């Protein structure tokens, strides 16, 4: 991993997020200066900057984290300053005590850091009277409130598009994996082809996890969001689709694993294996049909009618293939159930 990977993201944050953070910071600075005359409203600006998060729900959490940290840090700094006066070494003592108090209270890393930073800033700025401490707490609350308001009013972020994209990608790759397995059942395969088939099937797991994470992020973006009513049903449908595709991913990986473990060159001559391959193509069709709700512009299908409508007719397999055939049939049965086939 390169050095730049430690401080650079794979993609830029939306420019809207930058604009909202800037608006919130400027507004917090101006409002706090007007309401609380005196020192520069640094606490308000920092609070607003940190509170503007990708979702309104995260903004509320960050506001609580920031406010609790500042209040505790200011109280610690004020108490230490009143007890021991103002000296340079007092700042270092306050930082250590603040970190220990946060540790004792089992605070999150973000809150713990905020306690120490707030204590340090209060003492470093050279004022520690009770009134100064109260003003900094109020200043922080003002900045946090403005951050939440700005994030909620200026196009509240709704992370539905990434969820749709991840789920559509999962559905497309799942159908492709099923098609590849069907082709492998009908044609002789080299060891390299069998290994490639297994590797491609295993890639479905991280895709499923990414889709789950994207949907969870979308659900989080709707919490406390004024625009949630317009997207709630859509995300619920995506979650339901993932619940349907998730077990199929497991079954397809299992079928591919069984194929790789029991493969031989005579396998494609089995009538039952060819019948299973045909059923798998029907599975791929029905997966593509199911995942169309996640595609902004779905590609036209040959048929929009589910293909898993006929039962699989099984002929007794050769003795060397009955274990594989039985395994494939059981996984296929479970896939049919997930897709609602009778």
GROMACS .gro file of C-alpha atoms in nm:
model
  342
    1UNK     CA    1   0.000   0.000   0.000
    2UNK     CA    2   0.142   0.339  -0.100
    3UNK     CA    3   0.191   0.627   0.138
    4UNK     CA    4  -0.079   0.831  -0.035
    5UNK     CA    5  -0.337   0.562   0.047
    6UNK     CA    6  -0.306   0.656   0.415
    7UNK     CA    7  -0.446   1.006   0.360
    8UNK     CA    8  -0.626   0.991   0.025
    9UNK     CA    9  -0.967   0.836  -0.035
   10UNK     CA   10  -1.055   0.628  -0.338
   11UNK     CA   11  -1.306   0.893  -0.443
   12UNK     CA   12  -1.388   1.251  -0.355
   13UNK     CA   13  -1.670   1.340  -0.120
   14UNK     CA   14  -1.960   1.509  -0.302
   15UNK     CA   15  -1.899   1.878  -0.361
   16UNK     CA   16  -2.239   1.938  -0.201
   17UNK     CA   17  -2.100   1.801   0.124
   18UNK     CA   18  -1.813   2.049   0.108
   19UNK     CA   19  -2.053   2.334   0.039
   20UNK     CA   20  -2.282   2.236   0.327
   21UNK     CA   21  -1.991   2.212   0.571
   22UNK     CA   22  -1.870   2.556   0.459
   23UNK     CA   23  -2.215   2.713   0.497
   24UNK     CA   24  -2.260   2.558   0.841
   25UNK     CA   25  -1.918   2.673   0.962
   26UNK     CA   26  -1.967   3.031   0.843
   27UNK     CA   27  -2.320   3.048   0.985
   28UNK     CA   28  -2.207   2.910   1.321
   29UNK     CA   29  -1.924   3.162   1.338
   30UNK     CA   30  -2.154   3.458   1.263
   31UNK     CA   31  -2.441   3.349   1.489
   32UNK     CA   32  -2.213   3.263   1.783
   33UNK     CA   33  -2.027   3.596   1.745
   34UNK     CA   34  -2.359   3.780   1.757
   35UNK     CA   35  -2.505   3.589   2.052
   36UNK     CA   36  -2.188   3.552   2.259
   37UNK     CA   37  -1.960   3.856   2.224
   38UNK     CA   38  -1.600   3.804   2.326
   39UNK     CA   39  -1.333   3.562   2.204
   40UNK     CA   40  -1.344   3.429   1.852
   41UNK     CA   41  -1.613   3.155   1.825
   42UNK     CA   42  -1.369   2.875   1.749
   43UNK     CA   43  -1.573   2.614   1.934
   44UNK     CA   44  -1.886   2.695   1.735
   45UNK     CA   45  -1.705   2.674   1.402
   46UNK     CA   46  -1.538   2.342   1.485
   47UNK     CA   47  -1.866   2.195   1.608
   48UNK     CA   48  -2.053   2.292   1.292
   49UNK     CA   49  -1.773   2.161   1.070
   50UNK     CA   50  -1.765   1.823   1.242
   51UNK     CA   51  -2.141   1.782   1.269
   52UNK     CA   52  -2.212   1.801   0.896
   53UNK     CA   53  -2.203   1.431   0.810
   54UNK     CA   54  -2.324   1.220   0.514
   55UNK     CA   55  -2.662   1.168   0.683
   56UNK     CA   56  -2.882   1.363   0.922
   57UNK     CA   57  -2.876   1.071   1.163
   58UNK     CA   58  -2.496   1.074   1.170
   59UNK     CA   59  -2.506   1.450   1.219
   60UNK     CA   60  -2.719   1.408   1.530
   61UNK     CA   61  -2.482   1.146   1.666
   62UNK     CA   62  -2.180   1.363   1.597
   63UNK     CA   63  -2.354   1.660   1.761
   64UNK     CA   64  -2.416   1.462   2.079
   65UNK     CA   65  -2.059   1.328   2.075
   66UNK     CA   66  -1.914   1.674   2.022
   67UNK     CA   67  -2.134   1.842   2.285
   68UNK     CA   68  -2.069   1.584   2.557
   69UNK     CA   69  -1.696   1.598   2.488
   70UNK     CA   70  -1.683   1.977   2.504
   71UNK     CA   71  -1.891   2.002   2.821
   72UNK     CA   72  -1.679   1.748   3.004
   73UNK     CA   73  -1.352   1.893   2.873
   74UNK     CA   74  -1.449   2.248   2.972
   75UNK     CA   75  -1.554   2.136   3.319
   76UNK     CA   76  -1.224   1.951   3.372
   77UNK     CA   77  -1.018   2.247   3.248
   78UNK     CA   78  -1.209   2.494   3.462
   79UNK     CA   79  -1.180   2.282   3.775
   80UNK     CA   80  -0.805   2.226   3.730
   81UNK     CA   81  -0.743   2.593   3.655
   82UNK     CA   82  -0.937   2.712   3.960
   83UNK     CA   83  -0.748   2.464   4.178
   84UNK     CA   84  -0.394   2.511   4.047
   85UNK     CA   85  -0.392   2.839   3.859
   86UNK     CA   86  -0.269   2.892   3.503
   87UNK     CA   87   0.068   2.749   3.413
   88UNK     CA   88   0.201   2.579   3.105
   89UNK     CA   89   0.234   2.244   3.278
   90UNK     CA   90  -0.131   2.262   3.387
   91UNK     CA   91  -0.233   2.219   3.022
   92UNK     CA   92  -0.046   1.889   2.999
   93UNK     CA   93  -0.196   1.769   3.326
   94UNK     CA   94  -0.545   1.863   3.205
   95UNK     CA   95  -0.499   1.665   2.884
   96UNK     CA   96  -0.392   1.353   3.073
   97UNK     CA   97  -0.673   1.384   3.329
   98UNK     CA   98  -0.929   1.442   3.052
   99UNK     CA   99  -0.817   1.127   2.871
  100UNK     CA  100  -0.828   0.924   3.192
  101UNK     CA  101  -1.177   1.050   3.279
  102UNK     CA  102  -1.303   0.966   2.930
  103UNK     CA  103  -1.144   0.620   2.959
  104UNK     CA  104  -1.305   0.562   3.299
  105UNK     CA  105  -1.647   0.659   3.156
  106UNK     CA  106  -1.598   0.420   2.857
  107UNK     CA  107  -1.647   0.698   2.606
  108UNK     CA  108  -1.599   0.646   2.233
  109UNK     CA  109  -1.263   0.740   2.080
  110UNK     CA  110  -1.419   1.047   1.917
  111UNK     CA  111  -1.569   1.169   2.242
  112UNK     CA  112  -1.251   1.092   2.436
  113UNK     CA  113  -1.044   1.299   2.195
  114UNK     CA  114  -1.296   1.581   2.215
  115UNK     CA  115  -1.274   1.591   2.595
  116UNK     CA  116  -0.895   1.627   2.582
  117UNK     CA  117  -0.899   1.880   2.297
  118UNK     CA  118  -1.161   2.096   2.468
  119UNK     CA  119  -0.970   2.098   2.796
  120UNK     CA  120  -0.652   2.193   2.614
  121UNK     CA  121  -0.815   2.474   2.415
  122UNK     CA  122  -0.980   2.629   2.719
  123UNK     CA  123  -0.651   2.645   2.909
  124UNK     CA  124  -0.440   2.741   2.608
  125UNK     CA  125  -0.667   3.034   2.524
  126UNK     CA  126  -0.591   3.172   2.868
  127UNK     CA  127  -0.934   3.199   3.027
  128UNK     CA  128  -1.091   2.965   3.278
  129UNK     CA  129  -1.363   3.154   3.464
  130UNK     CA  130  -1.702   2.984   3.507
  131UNK     CA  131  -1.856   3.237   3.269
  132UNK     CA  132  -1.596   3.160   3.003
  133UNK     CA  133  -1.661   2.789   3.044
  134UNK     CA  134  -2.038   2.839   3.012
  135UNK     CA  135  -1.993   3.053   2.700
  136UNK     CA  136  -1.781   2.783   2.532
  137UNK     CA  137  -2.042   2.518   2.606
  138UNK     CA  138  -2.320   2.738   2.465
  139UNK     CA  139  -2.101   2.819   2.168
  140UNK     CA  140  -2.052   2.449   2.097
  141UNK     CA  141  -2.424   2.378   2.124
  142UNK     CA  142  -2.495   2.661   1.881
  143UNK     CA  143  -2.246   2.527   1.628
  144UNK     CA  144  -2.379   2.171   1.659
  145UNK     CA  145  -2.739   2.285   1.617
  146UNK     CA  146  -2.654   2.490   1.309
  147UNK     CA  147  -2.467   2.193   1.160
  148UNK     CA  148  -2.773   1.970   1.200
  149UNK     CA  149  -3.008   2.234   1.059
  150UNK     CA  150  -2.791   2.301   0.754
  151UNK     CA  151  -2.750   1.929   0.685
  152UNK     CA  152  -3.125   1.873   0.711
  153UNK     CA  153  -3.236   2.172   0.503
  154UNK     CA  154  -2.988   2.179   0.214
  155UNK     CA  155  -3.075   1.874   0.005
  156UNK     CA  156  -3.057   1.610   0.279
  157UNK     CA  157  -2.840   1.325   0.146
  158UNK     CA  158  -3.027   1.004   0.063
  159UNK     CA  159  -2.794   0.713  -0.016
  160UNK     CA  160  -3.036   0.511  -0.228
  161UNK     CA  161  -2.851   0.522  -0.560
  162UNK     CA  162  -2.538   0.344  -0.427
  163UNK     CA  163  -2.759   0.071  -0.278
  164UNK     CA  164  -2.932   0.020  -0.611
  165UNK     CA  165  -2.600   0.011  -0.792
  166UNK     CA  166  -2.446  -0.247  -0.559
  167UNK     CA  167  -2.751  -0.470  -0.565
  168UNK     CA  168  -2.783  -0.451  -0.943
  169UNK     CA  169  -2.417  -0.545  -0.973
  170UNK     CA  170  -2.466  -0.839  -0.739
  171UNK     CA  171  -2.768  -0.962  -0.933
  172UNK     CA  172  -2.592  -0.934  -1.267
  173UNK     CA  173  -2.282  -1.119  -1.148
  174UNK     CA  174  -2.492  -1.384  -0.973
  175UNK     CA  175  -2.683  -1.455  -1.295
  176UNK     CA  176  -2.354  -1.462  -1.490
  177UNK     CA  177  -2.205  -1.710  -1.241
  178UNK     CA  178  -2.507  -1.936  -1.279
  179UNK     CA  179  -2.477  -1.921  -1.657
  180UNK     CA  180  -2.107  -2.004  -1.638
  181UNK     CA  181  -2.180  -2.305  -1.419
  182UNK     CA  182  -2.446  -2.423  -1.664
  183UNK     CA  183  -2.198  -2.400  -1.951
  184UNK     CA  184  -1.939  -2.590  -1.747
  185UNK     CA  185  -2.186  -2.871  -1.681
  186UNK     CA  186  -2.244  -2.914  -2.054
  187UNK     CA  187  -1.888  -2.888  -2.184
  188UNK     CA  188  -1.553  -3.042  -2.092
  189UNK     CA  189  -1.342  -2.813  -1.873
  190UNK     CA  190  -0.969  -2.781  -1.820
  191UNK     CA  191  -0.830  -2.758  -1.465
  192UNK     CA  192  -0.764  -2.389  -1.520
  193UNK     CA  193  -1.124  -2.331  -1.626
  194UNK     CA  194  -1.257  -2.515  -1.321
  195UNK     CA  195  -1.036  -2.307  -1.092
  196UNK     CA  196  -1.143  -1.985  -1.264
  197UNK     CA  197  -1.506  -2.082  -1.221
  198UNK     CA  198  -1.450  -2.130  -0.848
  199UNK     CA  199  -1.268  -1.799  -0.807
  200UNK     CA  200  -1.543  -1.608  -0.986
  201UNK     CA  201  -1.809  -1.771  -0.770
  202UNK     CA  202  -1.626  -1.679  -0.449
  203UNK     CA  203  -1.627  -1.314  -0.554
  204UNK     CA  204  -2.003  -1.314  -0.499
  205UNK     CA  205  -1.958  -1.305  -0.121
  206UNK     CA  206  -1.783  -0.964  -0.103
  207UNK     CA  207  -2.035  -0.831  -0.355
  208UNK     CA  208  -2.320  -0.949  -0.132
  209UNK     CA  209  -2.155  -0.788   0.171
  210UNK     CA  210  -2.103  -0.463  -0.020
  211UNK     CA  211  -2.469  -0.458  -0.122
  212UNK     CA  212  -2.573  -0.519   0.239
  213UNK     CA  213  -2.349  -0.234   0.360
  214UNK     CA  214  -2.483   0.000   0.091
  215UNK     CA  215  -2.843  -0.074   0.184
  216UNK     CA  216  -2.762  -0.024   0.553
  217UNK     CA  217  -2.605   0.313   0.467
  218UNK     CA  218  -2.917   0.401   0.270
  219UNK     CA  219  -3.139   0.310   0.564
  220UNK     CA  220  -2.922   0.521   0.792
  221UNK     CA  221  -2.947   0.815   0.554
  222UNK     CA  222  -3.327   0.809   0.586
  223UNK     CA  223  -3.328   0.827   0.967
  224UNK     CA  224  -3.444   1.176   1.075
  225UNK     CA  225  -3.437   1.278   0.708
  226UNK     CA  226  -3.726   1.502   0.590
  227UNK     CA  227  -3.716   1.323   0.252
  228UNK     CA  228  -3.744   0.973   0.398
  229UNK     CA  229  -4.106   0.910   0.301
  230UNK     CA  230  -4.022   0.924  -0.071
  231UNK     CA  231  -3.756   0.653  -0.045
  232UNK     CA  232  -3.859   0.427   0.243
  233UNK     CA  233  -4.053   0.180   0.027
  234UNK     CA  234  -3.776   0.167  -0.232
  235UNK     CA  235  -3.513   0.075   0.025
  236UNK     CA  236  -3.747  -0.180   0.183
  237UNK     CA  237  -3.784  -0.345  -0.159
  238UNK     CA  238  -3.405  -0.350  -0.205
  239UNK     CA  239  -3.360  -0.505   0.140
  240UNK     CA  240  -3.619  -0.770   0.054
  241UNK     CA  241  -3.443  -0.844  -0.275
  242UNK     CA  242  -3.110  -0.885  -0.098
  243UNK     CA  243  -3.272  -1.124   0.149
  244UNK     CA  244  -3.382  -1.328  -0.153
  245UNK     CA  245  -3.048  -1.319  -0.336
  246UNK     CA  246  -2.827  -1.379  -0.030
  247UNK     CA  247  -2.913  -1.748   0.013
  248UNK     CA  248  -2.887  -1.801  -0.363
  249UNK     CA  249  -2.531  -1.670  -0.350
  250UNK     CA  250  -2.452  -1.933  -0.087
  251UNK     CA  251  -2.614  -2.209  -0.294
  252UNK     CA  252  -2.434  -2.109  -0.615
  253UNK     CA  253  -2.097  -2.106  -0.441
  254UNK     CA  254  -2.178  -2.449  -0.295
  255UNK     CA  255  -2.279  -2.587  -0.634
  256UNK     CA  256  -1.961  -2.454  -0.792
  257UNK     CA  257  -1.752  -2.602  -0.510
  258UNK     CA  258  -1.921  -2.942  -0.555
  259UNK     CA  259  -1.864  -2.925  -0.932
  260UNK     CA  260  -1.495  -2.844  -0.883
  261UNK     CA  261  -1.450  -3.124  -0.630
  262UNK     CA  262  -1.625  -3.398  -0.830
  263UNK     CA  263  -1.558  -3.294  -1.188
  264UNK     CA  264  -1.455  -3.544  -1.455
  265UNK     CA  265  -1.461  -3.531  -1.833
  266UNK     CA  266  -1.757  -3.770  -1.862
  267UNK     CA  267  -1.982  -3.549  -1.651
  268UNK     CA  268  -2.136  -3.359  -1.942
  269UNK     CA  269  -2.262  -3.685  -2.096
  270UNK     CA  270  -2.505  -3.738  -1.809
  271UNK     CA  271  -2.866  -3.658  -1.916
  272UNK     CA  272  -2.949  -3.540  -1.562
  273UNK     CA  273  -2.651  -3.305  -1.557
  274UNK     CA  274  -2.764  -3.150  -1.885
  275UNK     CA  275  -3.112  -3.113  -1.736
  276UNK     CA  276  -2.964  -2.939  -1.432
  277UNK     CA  277  -2.774  -2.706  -1.666
  278UNK     CA  278  -3.101  -2.612  -1.834
  279UNK     CA  279  -3.257  -2.542  -1.494
  280UNK     CA  280  -2.961  -2.323  -1.407
  281UNK     CA  281  -3.017  -2.113  -1.717
  282UNK     CA  282  -3.373  -2.068  -1.603
  283UNK     CA  283  -3.239  -1.964  -1.262
  284UNK     CA  284  -3.015  -1.702  -1.427
  285UNK     CA  285  -3.315  -1.567  -1.619
  286UNK     CA  286  -3.526  -1.542  -1.304
  287UNK     CA  287  -3.244  -1.375  -1.108
  288UNK     CA  288  -3.214  -1.111  -1.380
  289UNK     CA  289  -3.591  -1.070  -1.371
  290UNK     CA  290  -3.594  -1.027  -0.993
  291UNK     CA  291  -3.309  -0.776  -0.988
  292UNK     CA  292  -3.467  -0.543  -1.243
  293UNK     CA  293  -3.617  -0.337  -0.959
  294UNK     CA  294  -3.263  -0.231  -0.865
  295UNK     CA  295  -3.163  -0.121  -1.216
  296UNK     CA  296  -3.233   0.241  -1.312
  297UNK     CA  297  -3.254   0.142  -1.680
  298UNK     CA  298  -3.297  -0.236  -1.697
  299UNK     CA  299  -3.197  -0.406  -2.018
  300UNK     CA  300  -3.481  -0.581  -2.202
  301UNK     CA  301  -3.515  -0.953  -2.137
  302UNK     CA  302  -3.613  -1.219  -2.385
  303UNK     CA  303  -3.905  -1.298  -2.156
  304UNK     CA  304  -4.040  -1.124  -1.849
  305UNK     CA  305  -4.213  -1.443  -1.734
  306UNK     CA  306  -4.038  -1.654  -1.470
  307UNK     CA  307  -3.865  -1.948  -1.634
  308UNK     CA  308  -3.864  -2.187  -1.336
  309UNK     CA  309  -4.208  -2.329  -1.411
  310UNK     CA  310  -4.133  -2.693  -1.487
  311UNK     CA  311  -4.004  -2.961  -1.251
  312UNK     CA  312  -3.668  -3.126  -1.306
  313UNK     CA  313  -3.697  -3.478  -1.445
  314UNK     CA  314  -3.414  -3.694  -1.309
  315UNK     CA  315  -3.270  -4.006  -1.467
  316UNK     CA  316  -3.053  -4.237  -1.255
  317UNK     CA  317  -2.695  -4.106  -1.285
  318UNK     CA  318  -2.386  -4.319  -1.325
  319UNK     CA  319  -2.242  -4.447  -1.001
  320UNK     CA  320  -1.947  -4.210  -1.020
  321UNK     CA  321  -2.168  -3.903  -1.049
  322UNK     CA  322  -2.453  -3.961  -0.809
  323UNK     CA  323  -2.293  -3.766  -0.523
  324UNK     CA  324  -2.244  -3.455  -0.739
  325UNK     CA  325  -2.588  -3.487  -0.899
  326UNK     CA  326  -2.752  -3.521  -0.558
  327UNK     CA  327  -2.565  -3.218  -0.424
  328UNK     CA  328  -2.653  -3.005  -0.726
  329UNK     CA  329  -3.018  -3.107  -0.708
  330UNK     CA  330  -3.049  -3.016  -0.340
  331UNK     CA  331  -2.894  -2.673  -0.395
  332UNK     CA  332  -3.112  -2.624  -0.701
  333UNK     CA  333  -3.420  -2.711  -0.495
  334UNK     CA  334  -3.331  -2.443  -0.241
  335UNK     CA  335  -3.272  -2.187  -0.515
  336UNK     CA  336  -3.612  -2.263  -0.665
  337UNK     CA  337  -3.770  -2.203  -0.327
  338UNK     CA  338  -3.597  -1.864  -0.292
  339UNK     CA  339  -3.717  -1.763  -0.637
  340UNK     CA  340  -4.072  -1.875  -0.560
  341UNK     CA  341  -4.080  -2.160  -0.813
  342UNK     CA  342  -4.338  -2.430  -0.759
   0.00000   0.00000   0.00000
